[in-house]
CSV table of C-alpha atoms and ligand atoms in Angstrom, one decimal:
chain,number,residue,atom,x,y,z
A,1,UNK,CA,-35.6,13.4,6.8
A,2,UNK,CA,-32.2,12.2,8.2
A,3,UNK,CA,-31.5,12.8,11.8
A,4,UNK,CA,-27.8,12.8,12.8
A,5,UNK,CA,-28.3,14.2,16.3
A,6,UNK,CA,-26.9,12.3,19.2
A,7,UNK,CA,-26.1,12.6,22.9
A,8,UNK,CA,-22.5,12.7,24.0
A,9,UNK,CA,-21.3,13.4,27.6
A,10,UNK,CA,-24.9,14.4,28.3
A,11,UNK,CA,-24.7,17.1,25.7
A,12,UNK,CA,-27.0,17.4,22.7
A,13,UNK,CA,-24.9,17.3,19.5
A,14,UNK,CA,-26.4,17.9,16.0
A,15,UNK,CA,-24.1,15.1,14.8
A,16,UNK,CA,-21.5,12.8,16.2
A,17,UNK,CA,-18.5,14.5,14.5
A,18,UNK,CA,-16.2,16.1,17.0
A,19,UNK,CA,-13.0,18.0,16.0
A,20,UNK,CA,-10.5,16.6,18.5
A,21,UNK,CA,-8.0,18.4,20.7
A,22,UNK,CA,-5.1,19.9,18.8
A,23,UNK,CA,-3.5,23.2,17.8
A,24,UNK,CA,-6.4,23.5,15.3
A,25,UNK,CA,-8.8,24.1,18.2
A,26,UNK,CA,-6.8,26.7,20.0
A,27,UNK,CA,-8.1,29.9,18.3
A,28,UNK,CA,-11.6,31.4,18.3
A,29,UNK,CA,-11.2,32.0,14.6
A,30,UNK,CA,-10.7,28.3,13.8
A,31,UNK,CA,-13.5,27.4,16.2
A,32,UNK,CA,-15.9,29.6,14.3
A,33,UNK,CA,-14.9,27.9,11.0
A,34,UNK,CA,-15.3,24.5,12.6
A,35,UNK,CA,-18.8,25.4,13.8
A,36,UNK,CA,-19.8,26.9,10.5
A,37,UNK,CA,-18.7,23.7,8.7
A,38,UNK,CA,-21.1,21.7,10.7
A,39,UNK,CA,-19.1,19.9,13.4
A,40,UNK,CA,-21.2,18.5,16.3
A,41,UNK,CA,-18.7,19.6,19.0
A,42,UNK,CA,-15.2,20.6,19.5
A,43,UNK,CA,-12.5,19.6,22.0
A,44,UNK,CA,-10.1,22.5,22.7
A,45,UNK,CA,-6.4,22.1,22.7
A,46,UNK,CA,-5.3,20.7,26.1
A,47,UNK,CA,-3.9,23.0,28.7
A,48,UNK,CA,-0.7,21.2,29.6
A,49,UNK,CA,0.7,21.6,33.1
A,50,UNK,CA,4.1,20.9,31.7
A,51,UNK,CA,3.7,23.8,29.3
A,52,UNK,CA,2.7,26.1,32.2
A,53,UNK,CA,5.8,25.1,34.1
A,54,UNK,CA,7.8,25.9,31.0
A,55,UNK,CA,6.0,29.3,30.7
A,56,UNK,CA,6.6,29.9,34.4
A,57,UNK,CA,10.4,29.6,34.0
A,58,UNK,CA,10.2,31.9,30.9
A,59,UNK,CA,8.2,34.4,32.9
A,60,UNK,CA,10.5,34.3,35.8
A,61,UNK,CA,13.4,35.2,33.5
A,62,UNK,CA,11.4,37.8,31.6
A,63,UNK,CA,10.9,41.6,32.0
A,64,UNK,CA,7.4,41.3,33.3
A,65,UNK,CA,7.0,44.3,35.6
A,66,UNK,CA,5.1,42.4,38.3
A,67,UNK,CA,7.7,39.6,38.4
A,68,UNK,CA,10.5,42.2,38.5
A,69,UNK,CA,8.9,44.2,41.4
A,70,UNK,CA,8.3,41.0,43.4
A,71,UNK,CA,11.8,39.8,42.7
A,72,UNK,CA,13.2,43.1,43.9
A,73,UNK,CA,11.0,43.0,47.0
A,74,UNK,CA,12.1,39.5,47.8
A,75,UNK,CA,15.8,40.0,46.9
A,76,UNK,CA,16.5,41.6,50.2
A,77,UNK,CA,15.6,38.4,52.1
A,78,UNK,CA,16.2,35.6,49.6
A,79,UNK,CA,19.3,33.7,50.6
A,80,UNK,CA,19.1,34.8,54.3
A,81,UNK,CA,16.3,32.5,55.0
A,82,UNK,CA,15.3,29.4,53.1
A,83,UNK,CA,11.7,29.8,54.2
A,84,UNK,CA,11.4,33.2,52.5
A,85,UNK,CA,13.1,31.8,49.4
A,86,UNK,CA,10.5,29.1,49.0
A,87,UNK,CA,7.7,31.5,49.7
A,88,UNK,CA,8.9,34.0,47.1
A,89,UNK,CA,9.3,31.2,44.5
A,90,UNK,CA,5.8,29.9,45.2
A,91,UNK,CA,4.4,33.4,45.0
A,92,UNK,CA,5.9,34.0,41.6
A,93,UNK,CA,5.1,30.5,40.3
A,94,UNK,CA,1.4,31.0,41.3
A,95,UNK,CA,1.3,34.3,39.5
A,96,UNK,CA,2.8,32.7,36.4
A,97,UNK,CA,0.4,29.8,36.6
A,98,UNK,CA,-2.5,32.2,36.7
A,99,UNK,CA,-1.1,34.1,33.8
A,100,UNK,CA,-1.0,31.0,31.6
A,101,UNK,CA,-4.3,29.7,32.8
A,102,UNK,CA,-5.9,33.1,32.1
A,103,UNK,CA,-5.1,32.6,28.4
A,104,UNK,CA,-6.9,29.3,28.3
A,105,UNK,CA,-9.9,30.6,30.3
A,106,UNK,CA,-10.2,33.5,27.9
A,107,UNK,CA,-10.3,31.0,25.0
A,108,UNK,CA,-13.1,29.1,26.7
A,109,UNK,CA,-15.2,32.2,27.4
A,110,UNK,CA,-14.6,33.7,24.0
A,111,UNK,CA,-15.4,30.4,22.3
A,112,UNK,CA,-18.6,30.1,24.3
A,113,UNK,CA,-19.6,33.6,23.0
A,114,UNK,CA,-18.6,32.9,19.4
A,115,UNK,CA,-20.0,29.5,18.6
A,116,UNK,CA,-23.2,27.5,19.5
A,117,UNK,CA,-21.8,24.0,19.5
A,118,UNK,CA,-20.7,22.3,22.7
A,119,UNK,CA,-17.2,23.1,23.8
A,120,UNK,CA,-15.2,20.5,25.6
A,121,UNK,CA,-12.1,21.8,27.2
A,122,UNK,CA,-9.1,19.5,27.7
A,123,UNK,CA,-6.5,19.2,30.5
A,124,UNK,CA,-3.3,17.3,31.0
A,125,UNK,CA,-1.6,17.7,34.3
A,126,UNK,CA,1.3,16.0,36.1
A,127,UNK,CA,0.3,16.6,39.7
A,128,UNK,CA,-2.9,15.6,41.3
A,129,UNK,CA,-3.7,18.9,42.9
A,130,UNK,CA,-3.6,20.8,39.5
A,131,UNK,CA,-6.1,18.4,37.8
A,132,UNK,CA,-8.9,19.6,40.0
A,133,UNK,CA,-7.7,23.2,40.2
A,134,UNK,CA,-7.7,23.5,36.4
A,135,UNK,CA,-10.9,21.6,36.0
A,136,UNK,CA,-12.8,23.9,38.5
A,137,UNK,CA,-11.5,27.1,36.8
A,138,UNK,CA,-12.4,25.8,33.4
A,139,UNK,CA,-15.9,24.9,34.5
A,140,UNK,CA,-16.3,28.4,35.9
A,141,UNK,CA,-15.1,29.8,32.6
A,142,UNK,CA,-18.1,28.2,30.9
A,143,UNK,CA,-16.9,24.9,29.3
A,144,UNK,CA,-19.7,22.5,28.6
A,145,UNK,CA,-17.6,19.5,29.5
A,146,UNK,CA,-14.0,18.5,30.1
A,147,UNK,CA,-11.8,15.8,28.6
A,148,UNK,CA,-9.0,14.7,30.9
A,149,UNK,CA,-6.1,13.7,28.7
A,150,UNK,CA,-4.4,11.0,30.8
A,151,UNK,CA,-1.8,9.0,29.0
A,152,UNK,CA,0.7,7.1,31.3
A,153,UNK,CA,3.4,5.0,29.6
A,154,UNK,CA,3.9,2.1,31.9
A,155,UNK,CA,7.7,2.2,31.5
A,156,UNK,CA,8.7,2.4,35.1
A,157,UNK,CA,10.2,-0.9,36.2
A,158,UNK,CA,9.5,-0.2,39.9
A,159,UNK,CA,5.7,0.2,39.4
A,160,UNK,CA,3.2,-2.5,39.1
A,161,UNK,CA,0.3,-2.3,36.7
A,162,UNK,CA,-2.2,-1.7,39.5
A,163,UNK,CA,-0.1,1.1,41.0
A,164,UNK,CA,0.0,2.9,37.6
A,165,UNK,CA,-3.7,2.3,37.0
A,166,UNK,CA,-4.6,3.7,40.4
A,167,UNK,CA,-3.4,7.1,39.1
A,168,UNK,CA,-6.3,7.2,36.7
A,169,UNK,CA,-8.8,6.5,39.5
A,170,UNK,CA,-7.2,9.1,41.9
A,171,UNK,CA,-7.4,11.8,39.2
A,172,UNK,CA,-11.1,11.0,38.6
A,173,UNK,CA,-11.8,11.0,42.4
A,174,UNK,CA,-10.2,14.4,42.8
A,175,UNK,CA,-11.8,16.1,39.8
A,176,UNK,CA,-15.2,14.7,40.7
A,177,UNK,CA,-15.1,16.5,44.0
A,178,UNK,CA,-14.7,19.9,42.4
A,179,UNK,CA,-16.8,20.0,39.2
A,180,UNK,CA,-20.4,19.3,38.3
A,181,UNK,CA,-20.1,19.5,34.5
A,182,UNK,CA,-19.6,16.1,32.7
A,183,UNK,CA,-16.1,15.0,32.1
A,184,UNK,CA,-14.5,12.2,30.1
A,185,UNK,CA,-11.1,10.5,30.0
A,186,UNK,CA,-8.9,10.2,26.9
A,187,UNK,CA,-6.7,7.3,27.4
A,188,UNK,CA,-4.1,5.2,25.6
A,189,UNK,CA,-4.2,1.4,25.3
A,190,UNK,CA,-1.3,0.4,27.6
A,191,UNK,CA,-3.3,-1.5,30.3
A,192,UNK,CA,-2.7,-5.0,31.4
A,193,UNK,CA,-6.4,-5.6,31.2
A,194,UNK,CA,-7.8,-2.9,29.0
A,195,UNK,CA,-11.4,-4.3,29.1
A,196,UNK,CA,-11.6,-4.5,32.9
A,197,UNK,CA,-9.9,-1.2,33.5
A,198,UNK,CA,-12.1,0.6,30.9
A,199,UNK,CA,-15.2,-1.0,32.7
A,200,UNK,CA,-14.0,0.1,36.1
A,201,UNK,CA,-13.2,3.6,34.9
A,202,UNK,CA,-16.7,3.8,33.4
A,203,UNK,CA,-18.2,2.9,36.7
A,204,UNK,CA,-16.6,5.9,38.5
A,205,UNK,CA,-19.1,8.4,37.2
A,206,UNK,CA,-17.1,9.7,34.2
A,207,UNK,CA,-19.3,10.6,31.3
A,208,UNK,CA,-17.1,9.1,28.5
A,209,UNK,CA,-14.0,7.5,27.4
A,210,UNK,CA,-12.1,8.5,24.3
A,211,UNK,CA,-10.4,5.6,22.7
A,212,UNK,CA,-7.6,6.3,22.0
A,213,UNK,CA,-5.1,9.1,22.3
A,214,UNK,CA,-2.4,8.7,19.7
A,215,UNK,CA,1.0,8.9,21.4
A,216,UNK,CA,4.1,10.8,20.3
A,217,UNK,CA,6.1,8.3,18.4
A,218,UNK,CA,9.9,8.1,18.7
A,219,UNK,CA,12.1,7.2,15.8
A,220,UNK,CA,15.8,7.0,15.0
A,221,UNK,CA,17.6,9.0,12.4
A,222,UNK,CA,20.2,6.6,11.1
A,223,UNK,CA,22.2,9.5,9.4
A,224,UNK,CA,22.6,11.8,12.5
A,225,UNK,CA,22.4,8.8,14.9
A,226,UNK,CA,19.9,10.7,17.0
A,227,UNK,CA,16.5,9.9,18.4
A,228,UNK,CA,13.8,11.8,16.5
A,229,UNK,CA,10.0,11.8,16.2
A,230,UNK,CA,7.9,10.3,13.5
A,231,UNK,CA,4.4,10.3,12.0
A,232,UNK,CA,2.9,13.3,13.8
A,233,UNK,CA,-0.3,12.7,11.9
A,234,UNK,CA,-2.3,9.5,11.6
A,235,UNK,CA,-3.0,7.7,8.3
A,236,UNK,CA,-6.4,6.7,7.2
A,237,UNK,CA,-5.5,3.1,7.9
A,238,UNK,CA,-4.9,3.5,11.6
A,239,UNK,CA,-8.5,3.2,12.7
A,240,UNK,CA,-8.7,-0.6,13.2
A,241,UNK,CA,-7.2,-0.5,16.7
A,242,UNK,CA,-9.9,1.8,18.1
A,243,UNK,CA,-12.5,0.1,16.0
A,244,UNK,CA,-11.8,-3.3,17.6
A,245,UNK,CA,-12.0,-1.8,21.1
A,246,UNK,CA,-15.0,0.3,20.5
A,247,UNK,CA,-16.8,-2.9,19.2
A,248,UNK,CA,-15.5,-4.9,22.2
A,249,UNK,CA,-16.5,-2.3,24.9
A,250,UNK,CA,-19.7,-0.9,23.4
A,251,UNK,CA,-22.8,-1.8,25.3
A,252,UNK,CA,-20.6,-2.9,28.3
A,253,UNK,CA,-19.3,0.4,29.6
A,254,UNK,CA,-21.4,2.7,31.9
A,255,UNK,CA,-20.3,5.7,29.9
A,256,UNK,CA,-20.1,7.0,26.3
A,257,UNK,CA,-17.4,6.1,23.9
A,258,UNK,CA,-15.7,8.5,21.5
A,259,UNK,CA,-13.6,6.8,18.8
A,260,UNK,CA,-10.4,8.5,18.0
A,261,UNK,CA,-7.3,7.9,15.7
A,262,UNK,CA,-7.2,7.3,12.0
A,263,UNK,CA,-10.7,8.6,11.3
A,264,UNK,CA,-10.3,10.5,8.0
A,265,UNK,CA,-13.5,9.9,6.0
A,266,UNK,CA,-17.3,9.1,6.1
A,267,UNK,CA,-16.7,5.4,5.7
A,268,UNK,CA,-14.6,5.1,8.8
A,269,UNK,CA,-17.1,7.3,10.8
A,270,UNK,CA,-19.9,4.9,9.8
A,271,UNK,CA,-17.8,1.9,10.8
A,272,UNK,CA,-17.0,3.4,14.2
A,273,UNK,CA,-20.8,4.2,14.8
A,274,UNK,CA,-21.7,0.6,13.6
A,275,UNK,CA,-19.1,-0.7,16.1
A,276,UNK,CA,-20.9,1.3,18.8
A,277,UNK,CA,-19.1,4.6,19.2
A,278,UNK,CA,-21.4,7.4,20.5
A,279,UNK,CA,-19.2,10.0,18.7
A,280,UNK,CA,-15.9,10.2,16.7
A,281,UNK,CA,-13.0,12.6,17.0
A,282,UNK,CA,-10.9,13.7,14.1
A,283,UNK,CA,-7.7,15.7,14.0
A,284,UNK,CA,-5.0,14.7,11.4
A,285,UNK,CA,-7.5,14.9,8.5
A,286,UNK,CA,-7.8,18.7,9.2
A,287,UNK,CA,-4.1,19.2,9.2
A,288,UNK,CA,-4.0,17.7,5.7
A,289,UNK,CA,-7.3,19.2,4.4
A,290,UNK,CA,-9.2,22.3,5.1
A,291,UNK,CA,-12.3,22.2,7.4
A,292,UNK,CA,-14.4,22.7,4.2
A,293,UNK,CA,-14.3,18.9,3.6
A,294,UNK,CA,-16.6,18.5,6.7
A,295,UNK,CA,-20.0,19.3,5.0
A,296,UNK,CA,-19.2,16.7,2.3
A,297,UNK,CA,-18.4,14.1,4.9
A,298,UNK,CA,-21.7,14.8,6.7
A,299,UNK,CA,-23.5,14.6,3.4
A,300,UNK,CA,-21.9,11.2,2.5
A,301,UNK,CA,-23.0,9.8,5.9
A,302,UNK,CA,-26.6,11.0,5.2
A,303,UNK,CA,-26.5,9.5,1.7
A,304,UNK,CA,-25.3,6.1,3.2
A,305,UNK,CA,-28.1,6.3,5.8
A,306,UNK,CA,-30.7,6.9,3.1
A,307,UNK,CA,-29.3,4.1,1.0
A,308,UNK,CA,-29.6,1.7,4.0
A,309,UNK,CA,-33.0,3.1,5.2
A,310,UNK,CA,-31.7,4.5,8.4
A,311,UNK,CA,-33.4,7.7,9.6
A,312,UNK,CA,-31.4,8.3,12.7
A,313,UNK,CA,-28.0,7.4,14.1
A,314,UNK,CA,-29.6,5.4,16.9
A,315,UNK,CA,-31.0,3.0,14.3
A,316,UNK,CA,-27.6,1.7,13.4
A,317,UNK,CA,-25.3,2.6,16.3
A,318,UNK,CA,-23.7,-0.5,17.7
A,319,UNK,CA,-25.4,-2.8,15.1
A,320,UNK,CA,-22.0,-4.4,14.6
A,321,UNK,CA,-20.7,-4.2,18.1
A,322,UNK,CA,-19.2,-7.4,19.7
A,323,UNK,CA,-22.5,-8.0,21.5
A,324,UNK,CA,-24.7,-7.6,18.4
A,325,UNK,CA,-22.6,-9.1,15.6
A,326,UNK,CA,-23.2,-12.8,14.6
A,327,UNK,CA,-19.4,-13.6,14.6
A,328,UNK,CA,-18.1,-11.8,17.7
A,329,UNK,CA,-14.9,-13.8,17.5
A,330,UNK,CA,-13.8,-11.6,14.6
A,331,UNK,CA,-13.1,-8.8,17.1
A,332,UNK,CA,-11.1,-11.0,19.4
A,333,UNK,CA,-8.9,-12.7,16.8
A,334,UNK,CA,-5.3,-11.5,16.9
A,335,UNK,CA,-3.7,-14.2,14.8
A,336,UNK,CA,-4.1,-14.4,11.0
A,337,UNK,CA,-4.0,-18.3,11.2
A,338,UNK,CA,-5.9,-19.1,8.1
A,339,UNK,CA,-4.3,-16.2,6.2
A,340,UNK,CA,-0.8,-17.1,7.3
A,341,UNK,CA,-1.2,-20.7,6.3
A,342,UNK,CA,-2.5,-19.8,2.8
A,343,UNK,CA,0.5,-17.6,2.1
A,344,UNK,CA,3.6,-19.5,1.0
B,1,FMN,C1,-0.5,18.5,16.1
B,1,FMN,C2,-1.3,17.7,17.1
B,1,FMN,C3,-1.6,18.3,18.3
B,1,FMN,C4,-2.3,17.6,19.3
B,1,FMN,N1,-2.6,18.2,20.5
B,1,FMN,C5,-3.4,17.5,21.4
B,1,FMN,C6,-3.7,18.1,22.7
B,1,FMN,O1,-3.4,19.2,23.0
B,1,FMN,N2,-4.4,17.3,23.5
B,1,FMN,C7,-4.9,16.0,23.2
B,1,FMN,O2,-5.6,15.4,24.0
B,1,FMN,N3,-4.6,15.5,22.0
B,1,FMN,C8,-3.8,16.2,21.1
B,1,FMN,N4,-3.5,15.6,19.9
B,1,FMN,C9,-4.0,14.2,19.7
B,1,FMN,C10,-5.3,14.3,18.9
B,1,FMN,O3,-6.4,14.9,19.7
B,1,FMN,C11,-5.8,12.9,18.5
B,1,FMN,O4,-6.1,12.1,19.6
B,1,FMN,C12,-4.8,12.2,17.6
B,1,FMN,O5,-4.2,13.0,16.7
B,1,FMN,C13,-5.5,11.0,16.9
B,1,FMN,O6,-6.5,11.4,16.0
B,1,FMN,P1,-6.3,11.6,14.5
B,1,FMN,O7,-5.9,10.3,14.0
B,1,FMN,O8,-7.6,12.0,13.9
B,1,FMN,O9,-5.3,12.6,14.3
B,1,FMN,C14,-2.8,16.3,19.0
B,1,FMN,C15,-2.6,15.8,17.7
B,1,FMN,C16,-1.8,16.5,16.8
B,1,FMN,C17,-1.6,15.9,15.4
């Protein structure tokens, strides 16, 4: 009997396959399909503070009767006194924020009622106060855990690496004060010392790190001479970057690791587990293929385990991590020295 069950963020999962945060995880209908197809857990689409700001502006300019009546009420005093103007704007902004947040909280509560696999909500904020505010509200709505989607591009010439990295720690500190459910961080790889930062992050009490978020990729259209975007979805060859870091960090961090990016099939899932991942997250695959490929992927993992005489995931998880492998240097190598010299 094959046992795929595992623990991730303190939650019991029937298998380590998690459908990652995306538009695919923003409707109860899809979440039901995901659960029926056998996923171990799901990360809901992130609630983006930027999106809420955008929605707020839209709402302020809309025909919403509440907004209209407040605007009318404040119109008499706005302009006469800056204090009242600020107060009125804050009042309306808070109403709009609640309006947008309510949609997300409804998704969390409805999802909890509809499916029996763990639900991990996801947040991306731009101000420190809102990280903890959203996290608390989402916890109260019934999420099993929260993934904080923190991706800071260190492109500011005026900021040192430690100043930028401090932001991650400040967010964790704030969120920790307000919630008791487990939470993880989904990060990118732009750190001056990724290994040390990941270790320090894992020592803050977070339950997991997701390695890595896949950034929006800019491109240039040489016909229109405009900046555009490219490759919204990953390819099945993009997994080696996270594989390397999962292998290097596994067994060293004080929290779980979820591998993410470029995981499109059972072979890659097995590789990530061998490298030491506690779970894997998949997204792009399901934009290309229907969720009904999921049972086949799970079956293929079970067949591989049978073939190799593994009865549970714990019997092979981390077997090929940096710590356990007989040639750890393979994970640290960045130059193809021998390969280069053999190619003329
Ligand atoms: C259309 C789309 C929407 C996404 N939305 C989110 C999101 O809301 N929050 C988030 O943390 N990641 C989001 N992601 C990133 C994915 O969760 C995932 O980290 C990334 O796509 C890499 O995994 P993959 O190679 O399996 O696609 C999105 C990805 C795609 C393609």
